[in-house]
């Protein structure tokens, strides 16, 4: 499961797919957590809270890979934990910015192995 490892590079397209899936999953989890508070269902609240944290971690890992593709260190992905709208602008920038052509110090060009191209 290479998508759980913060090493390597990913393309803009793959990152955008991850971002959209996890963005809507996070919205769903937040809505369900709010609903669980209203009816005092703590098991549901904790379950959706765990889902929310896991999706945020996976998205940060993918953001680190995307930063690697651009040529930046992956630890800059931690800036995406800044509350909205700043983090949303960062996610959009990562989806828009071109990656480095060819291999770089973080790995080989992901466009060579991208199934979707």
PDB file of C-alpha atoms in Angstrom, residues 15-99:
ATOM      1  CA  UNK A  15      -3.536  14.045  -6.081  1.00  0.00           C
ATOM      2  CA  UNK A  16      -6.716  15.768  -7.227  1.00  0.00           C
ATOM      3  CA  UNK A  17      -8.606  12.460  -7.092  1.00  0.00           C
ATOM      4  CA  UNK A  18      -7.353  11.819  -3.537  1.00  0.00           C
ATOM      5  CA  UNK A  19      -8.193  15.382  -2.538  1.00  0.00           C
ATOM      6  CA  UNK A  20     -11.761  15.245  -3.871  1.00  0.00           C
ATOM      7  CA  UNK A  21     -12.519  11.836  -2.344  1.00  0.00           C
ATOM      8  CA  UNK A  22     -11.137  12.784   1.065  1.00  0.00           C
ATOM      9  CA  UNK A  23     -12.631  16.291   1.008  1.00  0.00           C
ATOM     10  CA  UNK A  24     -16.135  14.910   0.586  1.00  0.00           C
ATOM     11  CA  UNK A  25     -15.433  12.074   3.035  1.00  0.00           C
ATOM     12  CA  UNK A  26     -14.357  14.662   5.609  1.00  0.00           C
ATOM     13  CA  UNK A  27     -17.487  16.727   5.018  1.00  0.00           C
ATOM     14  CA  UNK A  28     -19.621  13.622   5.458  1.00  0.00           C
ATOM     15  CA  UNK A  29     -17.785  12.663   8.653  1.00  0.00           C
ATOM     16  CA  UNK A  30     -18.175  16.167  10.099  1.00  0.00           C
ATOM     17  CA  UNK A  31     -21.904  16.192   9.330  1.00  0.00           C
ATOM     18  CA  UNK A  32     -22.346  12.771  10.919  1.00  0.00           C
ATOM     19  CA  UNK A  33     -20.360  13.862  13.974  1.00  0.00           C
ATOM     20  CA  UNK A  34     -22.621  16.883  14.373  1.00  0.00           C
ATOM     21  CA  UNK A  35     -25.666  14.642  14.000  1.00  0.00           C
ATOM     22  CA  UNK A  36     -24.244  12.214  16.570  1.00  0.00           C
ATOM     23  CA  UNK A  37     -23.825  15.045  19.087  1.00  0.00           C
ATOM     24  CA  UNK A  38     -27.446  16.074  18.585  1.00  0.00           C
ATOM     25  CA  UNK A  39     -28.720  12.594  19.464  1.00  0.00           C
ATOM     26  CA  UNK A  40     -25.969  11.893  22.036  1.00  0.00           C
ATOM     27  CA  UNK A  41     -24.616   8.865  20.176  1.00  0.00           C
ATOM     28  CA  UNK A  42     -21.039   8.839  21.391  1.00  0.00           C
ATOM     29  CA  UNK A  43     -20.090   5.634  19.594  1.00  0.00           C
ATOM     30  CA  UNK A  44     -21.040   7.207  16.245  1.00  0.00           C
ATOM     31  CA  UNK A  45     -19.272  10.412  17.185  1.00  0.00           C
ATOM     32  CA  UNK A  46     -16.030   8.577  18.014  1.00  0.00           C
ATOM     33  CA  UNK A  47     -16.277   6.349  14.918  1.00  0.00           C
ATOM     34  CA  UNK A  48     -16.699   9.285  12.547  1.00  0.00           C
ATOM     35  CA  UNK A  49     -14.004  11.181  14.428  1.00  0.00           C
ATOM     36  CA  UNK A  50     -11.571   8.335  13.788  1.00  0.00           C
ATOM     37  CA  UNK A  51     -12.569   8.330  10.103  1.00  0.00           C
ATOM     38  CA  UNK A  52     -11.942  12.077   9.961  1.00  0.00           C
ATOM     39  CA  UNK A  53      -8.473  11.816  11.513  1.00  0.00           C
ATOM     40  CA  UNK A  54      -7.455   8.904   9.259  1.00  0.00           C
ATOM     41  CA  UNK A  55      -8.526  10.711   6.089  1.00  0.00           C
ATOM     42  CA  UNK A  56      -6.662  13.862   7.149  1.00  0.00           C
ATOM     43  CA  UNK A  57      -3.484  11.836   7.743  1.00  0.00           C
ATOM     44  CA  UNK A  58      -3.748  10.066   4.372  1.00  0.00           C
ATOM     45  CA  UNK A  59      -4.352  13.376   2.613  1.00  0.00           C
ATOM     46  CA  UNK A  60      -1.277  14.885   4.329  1.00  0.00           C
ATOM     47  CA  UNK A  61       0.791  11.921   3.113  1.00  0.00           C
ATOM     48  CA  UNK A  62      -0.445  12.495  -0.440  1.00  0.00           C
ATOM     49  CA  UNK A  63       0.286  16.212  -0.101  1.00  0.00           C
ATOM     50  CA  UNK A  64       3.864  15.402   0.935  1.00  0.00           C
ATOM     51  CA  UNK A  65       4.248  13.269  -2.196  1.00  0.00           C
ATOM     52  CA  UNK A  66       2.819  16.054  -4.331  1.00  0.00           C
ATOM     53  CA  UNK A  67       5.293  18.502  -2.768  1.00  0.00           C
ATOM     54  CA  UNK A  68       8.063  16.032  -3.630  1.00  0.00           C
ATOM     55  CA  UNK A  69       6.897  16.063  -7.253  1.00  0.00           C
ATOM     56  CA  UNK A  70       7.147  19.861  -7.296  1.00  0.00           C
ATOM     57  CA  UNK A  71      10.611  19.692  -5.699  1.00  0.00           C
ATOM     58  CA  UNK A  72       9.814  20.797  -2.152  1.00  0.00           C
ATOM     59  CA  UNK A  73      10.318  18.858   1.093  1.00  0.00           C
ATOM     60  CA  UNK A  74       7.278  16.907   2.269  1.00  0.00           C
ATOM     61  CA  UNK A  75       7.283  18.437   5.747  1.00  0.00           C
ATOM     62  CA  UNK A  76       5.750  21.572   4.214  1.00  0.00           C
ATOM     63  CA  UNK A  77       2.506  19.580   4.038  1.00  0.00           C
ATOM     64  CA  UNK A  78       2.051  20.337   7.746  1.00  0.00           C
ATOM     65  CA  UNK A  79       1.151  23.907   6.739  1.00  0.00           C
ATOM     66  CA  UNK A  80      -2.029  22.433   5.299  1.00  0.00           C
ATOM     67  CA  UNK A  81      -3.217  21.938   8.887  1.00  0.00           C
ATOM     68  CA  UNK A  82      -3.797  25.707   9.104  1.00  0.00           C
ATOM     69  CA  UNK A  83      -7.569  26.270   9.267  1.00  0.00           C
ATOM     70  CA  UNK A  84      -9.617  27.158   6.189  1.00  0.00           C
ATOM     71  CA  UNK A  85      -9.494  29.026   3.847  1.00  0.00           C
ATOM     72  CA  UNK A  86      -5.668  29.049   3.936  1.00  0.00           C
ATOM     73  CA  UNK A  87      -5.349  25.261   3.757  1.00  0.00           C
ATOM     74  CA  UNK A  88      -7.902  25.039   0.940  1.00  0.00           C
ATOM     75  CA  UNK A  89      -5.797  27.466  -1.116  1.00  0.00           C
ATOM     76  CA  UNK A  90      -2.782  25.215  -0.477  1.00  0.00           C
ATOM     77  CA  UNK A  91      -4.644  22.117  -1.649  1.00  0.00           C
ATOM     78  CA  UNK A  92      -5.764  23.906  -4.812  1.00  0.00           C
ATOM     79  CA  UNK A  93      -2.202  25.121  -5.462  1.00  0.00           C
ATOM     80  CA  UNK A  94      -0.888  21.552  -5.139  1.00  0.00           C
ATOM     81  CA  UNK A  95      -3.499  20.415  -7.652  1.00  0.00           C
ATOM     82  CA  UNK A  96      -2.550  23.165 -10.103  1.00  0.00           C
ATOM     83  CA  UNK A  97       1.267  23.445  -9.879  1.00  0.00           C
ATOM     84  CA  UNK A  98       3.300  21.516 -12.457  1.00  0.00           C
ATOM     85  CA  UNK A  99       5.708  18.910 -11.155  1.00  0.00           C
TER      86      UNK A  99
END
